[in-house]
JSON list of C-alpha atoms in Angstrom, two decimals:
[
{"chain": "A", "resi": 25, "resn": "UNK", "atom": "CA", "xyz": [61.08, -34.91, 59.27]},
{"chain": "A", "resi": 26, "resn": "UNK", "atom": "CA", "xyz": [58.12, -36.11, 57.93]},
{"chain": "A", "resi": 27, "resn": "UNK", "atom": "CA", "xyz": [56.97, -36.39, 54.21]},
{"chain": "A", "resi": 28, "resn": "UNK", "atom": "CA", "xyz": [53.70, -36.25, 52.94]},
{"chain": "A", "resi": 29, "resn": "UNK", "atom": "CA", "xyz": [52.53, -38.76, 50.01]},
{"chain": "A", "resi": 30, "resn": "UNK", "atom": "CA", "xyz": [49.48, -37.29, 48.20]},
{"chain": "A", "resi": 31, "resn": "UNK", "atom": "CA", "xyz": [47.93, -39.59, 46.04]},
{"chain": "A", "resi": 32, "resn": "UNK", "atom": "CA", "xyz": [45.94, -38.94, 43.33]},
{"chain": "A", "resi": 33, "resn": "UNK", "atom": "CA", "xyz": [42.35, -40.38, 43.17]},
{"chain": "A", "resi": 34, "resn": "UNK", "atom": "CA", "xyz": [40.58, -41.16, 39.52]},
{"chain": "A", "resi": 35, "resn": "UNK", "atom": "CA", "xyz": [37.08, -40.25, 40.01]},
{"chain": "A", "resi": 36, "resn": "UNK", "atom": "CA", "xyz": [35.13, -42.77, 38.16]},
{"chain": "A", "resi": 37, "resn": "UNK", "atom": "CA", "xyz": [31.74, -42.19, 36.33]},
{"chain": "A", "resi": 38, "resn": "UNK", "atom": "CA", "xyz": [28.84, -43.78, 37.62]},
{"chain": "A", "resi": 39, "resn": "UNK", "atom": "CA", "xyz": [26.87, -45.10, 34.88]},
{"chain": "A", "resi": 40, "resn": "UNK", "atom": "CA", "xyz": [23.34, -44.17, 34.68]},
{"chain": "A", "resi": 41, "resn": "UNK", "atom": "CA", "xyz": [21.13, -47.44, 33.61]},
{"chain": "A", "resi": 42, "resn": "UNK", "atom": "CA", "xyz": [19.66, -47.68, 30.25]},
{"chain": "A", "resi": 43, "resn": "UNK", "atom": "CA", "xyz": [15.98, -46.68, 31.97]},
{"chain": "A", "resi": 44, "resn": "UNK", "atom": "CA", "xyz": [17.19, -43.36, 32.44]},
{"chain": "A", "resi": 45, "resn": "UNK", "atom": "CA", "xyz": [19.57, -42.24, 29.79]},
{"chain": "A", "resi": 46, "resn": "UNK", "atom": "CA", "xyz": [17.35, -39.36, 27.44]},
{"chain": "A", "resi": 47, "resn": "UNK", "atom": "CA", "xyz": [16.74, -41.16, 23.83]},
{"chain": "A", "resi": 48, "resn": "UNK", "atom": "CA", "xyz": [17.40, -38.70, 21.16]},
{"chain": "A", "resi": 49, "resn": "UNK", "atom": "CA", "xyz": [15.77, -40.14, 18.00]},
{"chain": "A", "resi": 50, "resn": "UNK", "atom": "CA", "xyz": [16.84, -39.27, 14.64]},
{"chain": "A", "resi": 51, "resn": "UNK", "atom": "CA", "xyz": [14.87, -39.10, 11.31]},
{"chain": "A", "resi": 52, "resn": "UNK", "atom": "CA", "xyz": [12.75, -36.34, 9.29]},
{"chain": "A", "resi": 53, "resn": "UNK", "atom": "CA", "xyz": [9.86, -34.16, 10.56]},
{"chain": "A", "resi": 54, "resn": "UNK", "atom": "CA", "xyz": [7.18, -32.69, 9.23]},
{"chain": "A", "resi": 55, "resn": "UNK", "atom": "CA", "xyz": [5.91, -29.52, 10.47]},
{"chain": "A", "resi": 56, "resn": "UNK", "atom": "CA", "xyz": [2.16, -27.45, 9.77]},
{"chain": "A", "resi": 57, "resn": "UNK", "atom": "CA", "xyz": [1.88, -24.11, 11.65]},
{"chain": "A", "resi": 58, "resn": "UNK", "atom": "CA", "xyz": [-1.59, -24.93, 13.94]},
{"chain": "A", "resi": 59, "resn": "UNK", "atom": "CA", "xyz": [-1.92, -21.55, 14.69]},
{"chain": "A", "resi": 60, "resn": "UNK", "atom": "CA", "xyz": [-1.68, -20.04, 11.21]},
{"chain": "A", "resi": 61, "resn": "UNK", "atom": "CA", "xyz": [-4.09, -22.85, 9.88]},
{"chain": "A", "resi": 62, "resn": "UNK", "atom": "CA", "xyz": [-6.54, -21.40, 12.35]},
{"chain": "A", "resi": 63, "resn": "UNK", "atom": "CA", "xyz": [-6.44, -18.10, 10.84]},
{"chain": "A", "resi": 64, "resn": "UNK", "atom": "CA", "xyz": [-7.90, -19.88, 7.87]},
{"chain": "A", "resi": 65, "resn": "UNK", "atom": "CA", "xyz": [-11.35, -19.30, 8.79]},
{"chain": "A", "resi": 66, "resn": "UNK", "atom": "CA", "xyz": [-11.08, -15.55, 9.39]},
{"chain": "A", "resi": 67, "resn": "UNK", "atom": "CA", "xyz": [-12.14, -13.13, 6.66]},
{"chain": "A", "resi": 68, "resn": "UNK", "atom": "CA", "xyz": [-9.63, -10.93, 7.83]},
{"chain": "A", "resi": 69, "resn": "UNK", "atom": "CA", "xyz": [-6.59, -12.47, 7.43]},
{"chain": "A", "resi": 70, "resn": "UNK", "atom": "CA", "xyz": [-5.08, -15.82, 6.57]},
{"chain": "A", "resi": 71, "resn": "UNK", "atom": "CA", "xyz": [-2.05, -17.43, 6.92]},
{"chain": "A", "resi": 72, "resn": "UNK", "atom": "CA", "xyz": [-0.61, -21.07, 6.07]},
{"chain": "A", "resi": 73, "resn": "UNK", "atom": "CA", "xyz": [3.53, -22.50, 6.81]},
{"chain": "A", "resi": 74, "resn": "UNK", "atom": "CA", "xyz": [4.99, -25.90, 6.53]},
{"chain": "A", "resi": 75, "resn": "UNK", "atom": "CA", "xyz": [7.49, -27.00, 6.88]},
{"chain": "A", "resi": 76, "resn": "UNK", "atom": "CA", "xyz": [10.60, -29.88, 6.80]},
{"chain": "A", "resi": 77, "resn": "UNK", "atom": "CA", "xyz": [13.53, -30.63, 9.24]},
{"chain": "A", "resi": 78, "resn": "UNK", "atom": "CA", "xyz": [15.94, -33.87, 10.11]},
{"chain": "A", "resi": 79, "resn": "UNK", "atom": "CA", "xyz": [16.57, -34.70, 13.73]},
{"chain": "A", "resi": 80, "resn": "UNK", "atom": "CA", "xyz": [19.90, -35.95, 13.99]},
{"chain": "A", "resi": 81, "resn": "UNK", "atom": "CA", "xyz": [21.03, -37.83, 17.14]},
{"chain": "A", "resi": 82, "resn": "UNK", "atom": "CA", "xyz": [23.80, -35.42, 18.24]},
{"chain": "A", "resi": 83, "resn": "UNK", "atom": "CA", "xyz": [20.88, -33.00, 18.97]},
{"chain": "A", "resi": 84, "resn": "UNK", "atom": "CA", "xyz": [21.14, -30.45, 15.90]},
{"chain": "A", "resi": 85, "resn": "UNK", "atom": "CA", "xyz": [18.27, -29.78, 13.98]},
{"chain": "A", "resi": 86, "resn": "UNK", "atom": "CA", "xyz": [18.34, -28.23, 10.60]},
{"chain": "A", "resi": 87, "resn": "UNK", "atom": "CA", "xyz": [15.09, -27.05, 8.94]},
{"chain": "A", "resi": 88, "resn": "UNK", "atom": "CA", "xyz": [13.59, -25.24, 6.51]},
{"chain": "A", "resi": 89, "resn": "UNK", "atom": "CA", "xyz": [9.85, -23.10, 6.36]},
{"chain": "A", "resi": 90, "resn": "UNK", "atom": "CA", "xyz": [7.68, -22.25, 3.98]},
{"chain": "A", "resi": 91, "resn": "UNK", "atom": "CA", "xyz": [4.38, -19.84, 4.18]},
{"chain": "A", "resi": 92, "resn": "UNK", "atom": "CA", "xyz": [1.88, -17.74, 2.40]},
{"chain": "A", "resi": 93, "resn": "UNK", "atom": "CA", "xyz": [-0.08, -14.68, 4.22]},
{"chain": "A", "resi": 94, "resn": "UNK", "atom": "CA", "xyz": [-2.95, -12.13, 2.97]},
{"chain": "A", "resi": 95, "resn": "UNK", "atom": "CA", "xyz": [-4.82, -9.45, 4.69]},
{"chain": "A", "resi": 96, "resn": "UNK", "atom": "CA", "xyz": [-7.97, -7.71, 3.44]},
{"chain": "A", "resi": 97, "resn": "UNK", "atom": "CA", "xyz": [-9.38, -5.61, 5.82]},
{"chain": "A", "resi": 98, "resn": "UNK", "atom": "CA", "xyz": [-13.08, -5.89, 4.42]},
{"chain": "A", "resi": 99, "resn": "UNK", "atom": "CA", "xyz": [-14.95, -3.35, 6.51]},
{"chain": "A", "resi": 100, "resn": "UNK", "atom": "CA", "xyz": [-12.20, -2.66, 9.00]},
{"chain": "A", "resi": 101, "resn": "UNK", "atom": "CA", "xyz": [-12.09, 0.20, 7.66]},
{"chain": "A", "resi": 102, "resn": "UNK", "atom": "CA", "xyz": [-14.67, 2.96, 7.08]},
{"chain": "A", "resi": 103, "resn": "UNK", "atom": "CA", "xyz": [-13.35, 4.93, 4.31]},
{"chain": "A", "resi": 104, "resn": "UNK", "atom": "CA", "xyz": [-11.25, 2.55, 2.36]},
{"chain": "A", "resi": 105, "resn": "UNK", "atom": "CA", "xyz": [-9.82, -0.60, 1.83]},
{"chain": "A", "resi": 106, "resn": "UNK", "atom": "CA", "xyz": [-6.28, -2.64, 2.06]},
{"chain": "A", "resi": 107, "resn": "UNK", "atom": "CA", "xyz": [-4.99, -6.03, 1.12]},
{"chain": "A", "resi": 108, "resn": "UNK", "atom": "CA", "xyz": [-1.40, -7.68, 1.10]},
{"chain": "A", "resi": 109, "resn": "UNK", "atom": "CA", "xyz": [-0.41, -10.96, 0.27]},
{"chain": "A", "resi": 110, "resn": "UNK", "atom": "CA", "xyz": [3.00, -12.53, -0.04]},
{"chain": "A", "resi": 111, "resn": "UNK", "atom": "CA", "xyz": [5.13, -15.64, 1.04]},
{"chain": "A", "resi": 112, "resn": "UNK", "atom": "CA", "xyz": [8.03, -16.31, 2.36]},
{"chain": "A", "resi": 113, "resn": "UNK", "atom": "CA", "xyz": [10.74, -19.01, 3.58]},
{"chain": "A", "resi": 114, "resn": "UNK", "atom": "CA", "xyz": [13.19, -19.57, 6.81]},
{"chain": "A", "resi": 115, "resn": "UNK", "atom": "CA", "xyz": [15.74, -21.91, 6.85]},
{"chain": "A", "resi": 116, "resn": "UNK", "atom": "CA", "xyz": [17.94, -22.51, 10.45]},
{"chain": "A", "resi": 117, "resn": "UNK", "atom": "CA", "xyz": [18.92, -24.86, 12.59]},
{"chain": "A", "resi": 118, "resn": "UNK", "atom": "CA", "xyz": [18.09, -25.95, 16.26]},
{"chain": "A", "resi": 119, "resn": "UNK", "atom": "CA", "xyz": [20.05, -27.32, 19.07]},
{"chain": "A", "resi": 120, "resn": "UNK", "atom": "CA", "xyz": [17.91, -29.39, 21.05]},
{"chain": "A", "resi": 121, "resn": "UNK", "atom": "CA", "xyz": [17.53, -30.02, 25.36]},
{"chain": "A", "resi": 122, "resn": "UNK", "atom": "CA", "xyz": [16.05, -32.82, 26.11]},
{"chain": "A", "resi": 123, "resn": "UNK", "atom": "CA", "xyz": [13.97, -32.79, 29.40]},
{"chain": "A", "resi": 124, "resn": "UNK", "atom": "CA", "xyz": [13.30, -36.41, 29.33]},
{"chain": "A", "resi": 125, "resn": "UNK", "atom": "CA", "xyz": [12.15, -38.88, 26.87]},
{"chain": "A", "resi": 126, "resn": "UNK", "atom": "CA", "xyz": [8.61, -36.48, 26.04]},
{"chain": "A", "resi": 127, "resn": "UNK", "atom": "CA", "xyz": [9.53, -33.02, 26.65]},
{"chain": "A", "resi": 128, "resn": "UNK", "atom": "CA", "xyz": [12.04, -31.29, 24.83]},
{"chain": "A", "resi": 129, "resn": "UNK", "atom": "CA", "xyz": [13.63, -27.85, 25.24]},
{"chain": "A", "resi": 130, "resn": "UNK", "atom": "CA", "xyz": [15.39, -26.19, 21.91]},
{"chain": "A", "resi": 131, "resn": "UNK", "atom": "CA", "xyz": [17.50, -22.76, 20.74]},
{"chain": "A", "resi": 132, "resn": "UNK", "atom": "CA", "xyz": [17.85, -22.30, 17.46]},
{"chain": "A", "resi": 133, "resn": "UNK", "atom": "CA", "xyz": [18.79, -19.38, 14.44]},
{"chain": "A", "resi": 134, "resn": "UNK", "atom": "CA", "xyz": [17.44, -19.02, 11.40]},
{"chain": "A", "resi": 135, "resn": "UNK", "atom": "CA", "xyz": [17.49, -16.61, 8.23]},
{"chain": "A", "resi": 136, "resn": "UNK", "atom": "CA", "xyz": [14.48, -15.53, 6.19]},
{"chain": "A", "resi": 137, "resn": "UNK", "atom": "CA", "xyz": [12.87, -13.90, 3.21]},
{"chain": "A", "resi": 138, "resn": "UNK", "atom": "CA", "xyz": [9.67, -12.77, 2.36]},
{"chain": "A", "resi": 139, "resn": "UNK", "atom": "CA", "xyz": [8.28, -10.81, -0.73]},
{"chain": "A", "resi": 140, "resn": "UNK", "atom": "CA", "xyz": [5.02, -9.44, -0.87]},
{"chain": "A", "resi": 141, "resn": "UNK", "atom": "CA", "xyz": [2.73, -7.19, -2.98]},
{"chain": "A", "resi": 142, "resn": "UNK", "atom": "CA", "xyz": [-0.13, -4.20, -1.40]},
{"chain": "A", "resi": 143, "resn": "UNK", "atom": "CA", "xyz": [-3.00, -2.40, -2.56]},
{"chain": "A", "resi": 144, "resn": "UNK", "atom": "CA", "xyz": [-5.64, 0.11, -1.13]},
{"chain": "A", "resi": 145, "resn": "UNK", "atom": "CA", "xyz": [-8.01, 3.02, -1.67]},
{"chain": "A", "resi": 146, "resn": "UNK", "atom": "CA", "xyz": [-9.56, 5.33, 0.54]},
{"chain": "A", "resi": 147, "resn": "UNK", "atom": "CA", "xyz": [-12.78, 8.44, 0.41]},
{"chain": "A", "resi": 148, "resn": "UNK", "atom": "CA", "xyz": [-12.44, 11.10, 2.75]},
{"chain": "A", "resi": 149, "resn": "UNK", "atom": "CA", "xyz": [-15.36, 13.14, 2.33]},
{"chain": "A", "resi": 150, "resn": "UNK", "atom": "CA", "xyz": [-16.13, 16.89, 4.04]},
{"chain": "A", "resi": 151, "resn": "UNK", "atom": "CA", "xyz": [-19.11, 19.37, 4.30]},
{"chain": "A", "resi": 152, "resn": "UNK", "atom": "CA", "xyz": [-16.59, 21.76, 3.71]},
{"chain": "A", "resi": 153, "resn": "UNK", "atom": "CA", "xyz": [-14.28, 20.09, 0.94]},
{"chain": "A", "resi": 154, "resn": "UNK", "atom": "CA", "xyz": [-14.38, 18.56, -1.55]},
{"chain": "A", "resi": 155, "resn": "UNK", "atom": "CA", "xyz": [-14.50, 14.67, -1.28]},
{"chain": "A", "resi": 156, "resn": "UNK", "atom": "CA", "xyz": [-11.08, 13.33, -1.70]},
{"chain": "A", "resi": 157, "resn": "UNK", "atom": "CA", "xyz": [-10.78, 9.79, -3.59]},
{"chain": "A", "resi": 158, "resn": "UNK", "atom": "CA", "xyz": [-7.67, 8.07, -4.22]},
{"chain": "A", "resi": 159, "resn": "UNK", "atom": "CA", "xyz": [-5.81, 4.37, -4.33]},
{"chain": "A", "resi": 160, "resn": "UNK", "atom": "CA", "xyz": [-2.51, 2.84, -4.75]},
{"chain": "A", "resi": 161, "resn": "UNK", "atom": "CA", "xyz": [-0.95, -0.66, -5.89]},
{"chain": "A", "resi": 162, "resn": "UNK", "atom": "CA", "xyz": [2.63, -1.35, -5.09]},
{"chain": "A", "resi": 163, "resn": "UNK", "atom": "CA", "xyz": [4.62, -4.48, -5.85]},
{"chain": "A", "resi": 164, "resn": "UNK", "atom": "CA", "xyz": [8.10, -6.35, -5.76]},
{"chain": "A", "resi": 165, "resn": "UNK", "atom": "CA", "xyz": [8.35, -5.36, -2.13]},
{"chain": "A", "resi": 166, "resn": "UNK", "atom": "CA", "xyz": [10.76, -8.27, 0.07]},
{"chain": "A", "resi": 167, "resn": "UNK", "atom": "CA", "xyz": [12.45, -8.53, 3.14]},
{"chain": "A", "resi": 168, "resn": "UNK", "atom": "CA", "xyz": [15.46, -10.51, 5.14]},
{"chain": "A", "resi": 169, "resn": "UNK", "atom": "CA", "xyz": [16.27, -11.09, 8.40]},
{"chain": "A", "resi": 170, "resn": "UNK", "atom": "CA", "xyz": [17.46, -13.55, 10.88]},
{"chain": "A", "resi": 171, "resn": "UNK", "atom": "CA", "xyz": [15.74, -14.50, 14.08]},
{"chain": "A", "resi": 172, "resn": "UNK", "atom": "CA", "xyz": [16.71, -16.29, 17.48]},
{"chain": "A", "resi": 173, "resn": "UNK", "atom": "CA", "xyz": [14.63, -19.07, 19.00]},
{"chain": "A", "resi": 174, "resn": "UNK", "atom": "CA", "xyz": [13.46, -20.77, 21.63]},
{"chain": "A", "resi": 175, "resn": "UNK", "atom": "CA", "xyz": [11.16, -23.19, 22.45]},
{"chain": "A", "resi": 176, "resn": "UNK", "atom": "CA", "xyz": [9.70, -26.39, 23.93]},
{"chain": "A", "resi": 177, "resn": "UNK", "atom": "CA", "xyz": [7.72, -29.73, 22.44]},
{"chain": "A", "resi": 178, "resn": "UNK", "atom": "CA", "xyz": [6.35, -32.61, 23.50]},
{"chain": "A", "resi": 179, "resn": "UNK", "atom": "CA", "xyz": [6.04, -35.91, 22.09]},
{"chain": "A", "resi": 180, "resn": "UNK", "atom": "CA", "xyz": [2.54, -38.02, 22.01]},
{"chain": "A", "resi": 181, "resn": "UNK", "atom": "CA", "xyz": [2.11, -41.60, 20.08]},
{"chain": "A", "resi": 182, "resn": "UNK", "atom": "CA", "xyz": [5.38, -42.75, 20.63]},
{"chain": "A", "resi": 183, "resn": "UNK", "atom": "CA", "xyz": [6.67, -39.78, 19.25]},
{"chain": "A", "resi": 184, "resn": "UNK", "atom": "CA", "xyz": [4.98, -39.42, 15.78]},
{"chain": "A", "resi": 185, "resn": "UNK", "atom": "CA", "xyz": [3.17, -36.48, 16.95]},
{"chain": "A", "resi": 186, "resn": "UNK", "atom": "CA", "xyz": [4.82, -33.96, 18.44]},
{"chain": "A", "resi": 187, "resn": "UNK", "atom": "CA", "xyz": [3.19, -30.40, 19.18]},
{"chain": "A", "resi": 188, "resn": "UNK", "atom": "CA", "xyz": [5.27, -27.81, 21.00]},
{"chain": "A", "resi": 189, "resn": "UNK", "atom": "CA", "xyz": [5.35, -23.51, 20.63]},
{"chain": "A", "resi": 190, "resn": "UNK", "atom": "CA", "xyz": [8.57, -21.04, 20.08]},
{"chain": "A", "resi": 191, "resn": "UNK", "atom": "CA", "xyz": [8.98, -17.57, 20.78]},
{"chain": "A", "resi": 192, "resn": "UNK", "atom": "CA", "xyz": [11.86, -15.73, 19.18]},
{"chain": "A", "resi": 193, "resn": "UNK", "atom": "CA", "xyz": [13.53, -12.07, 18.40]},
{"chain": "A", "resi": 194, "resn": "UNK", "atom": "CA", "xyz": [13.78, -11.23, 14.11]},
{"chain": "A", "resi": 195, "resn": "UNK", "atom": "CA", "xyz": [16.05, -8.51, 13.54]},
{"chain": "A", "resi": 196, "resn": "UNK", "atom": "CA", "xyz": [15.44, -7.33, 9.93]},
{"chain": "A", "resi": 197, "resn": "UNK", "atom": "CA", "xyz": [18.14, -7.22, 7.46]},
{"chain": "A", "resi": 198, "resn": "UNK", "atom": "CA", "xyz": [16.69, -4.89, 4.35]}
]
């Protein structure tokens, strides 16, 4: 008879060298919405967000938004006139994957609110009708909702410039 010794082997972890473990840095960011400061020169519409966050080590990411929007649509419109304007504010967090030590991949969640106030008028005129004038003005209108994110960045000067996009799904609240 024969008996058969298994013996257990400890896989050990191969150490990667310092070269190419992925640097997380910590500390506080500043963001400005590029693409909403380029609506700034429309006469249509403009919009402005900033915003803060703190980049902790462990990859988590909390921030917090702030922006201001109007519409007018000028002469968009034959026969009347519209403008909005409100503001609103997101606060979430982000977990981030780093790709290397420049690009970064992140998911994040966030909850916002927005209030906002409207106005328009409109003419609609007939051969056979009378012409037909009238105009509104509403206010106090607001809005919540949470969103999912994701998105990429990358890092330029040594990291104190950092430009990246997101894409996300908002599901409205009220």
């Amino acid at each position: 008879d024969s008996i058969a010794v298994r013996k257990r082997v400890k896989k050990e972890r191969v150490k990667r060298p310092d070269s190419l473990k992925i640097k997380i840095r910590s500390g506080l960011q500043f963001y400005l919405d590029y693409g909403k400061v380029a609506t700034l020169i429309s006469d249509f519409e403009q919009k402005f967000e900033i915003g803060i966050g703190y980049q902790f080590s462990n990859r988590f990411q909390p921030n917090f938004q702030y922006g201001t929007g109007s519409i007018e649509t000028g002469a968009a419109i034959e026969n009347g006139e519209y403008a909005s304007e409100g503001s609103y504010w997101n606060v979430g967090l982000n977990y981030l994957i780093p790709l290397d030590d420049i690009n970064t991949l992140f998911f994040g969640v966030k909850y916002g609110e927005a209030s906002f106030d409207d106005s328009g008028s409109y003419e609609v005129t007939s051969e056979l009708w009378p012409t037909f004038t009238d105009s509104f003005s509403r206010s106090g209108f607001s809005a919540s909702w949470y969103s999912i994110l994701f998105g990429s960045e990358k890092r330029f000067m040594d990291g104190k410039l950092i430009l990246g996009g997101q894409t996300g799904v908002r599901f409205i609240l009220a």
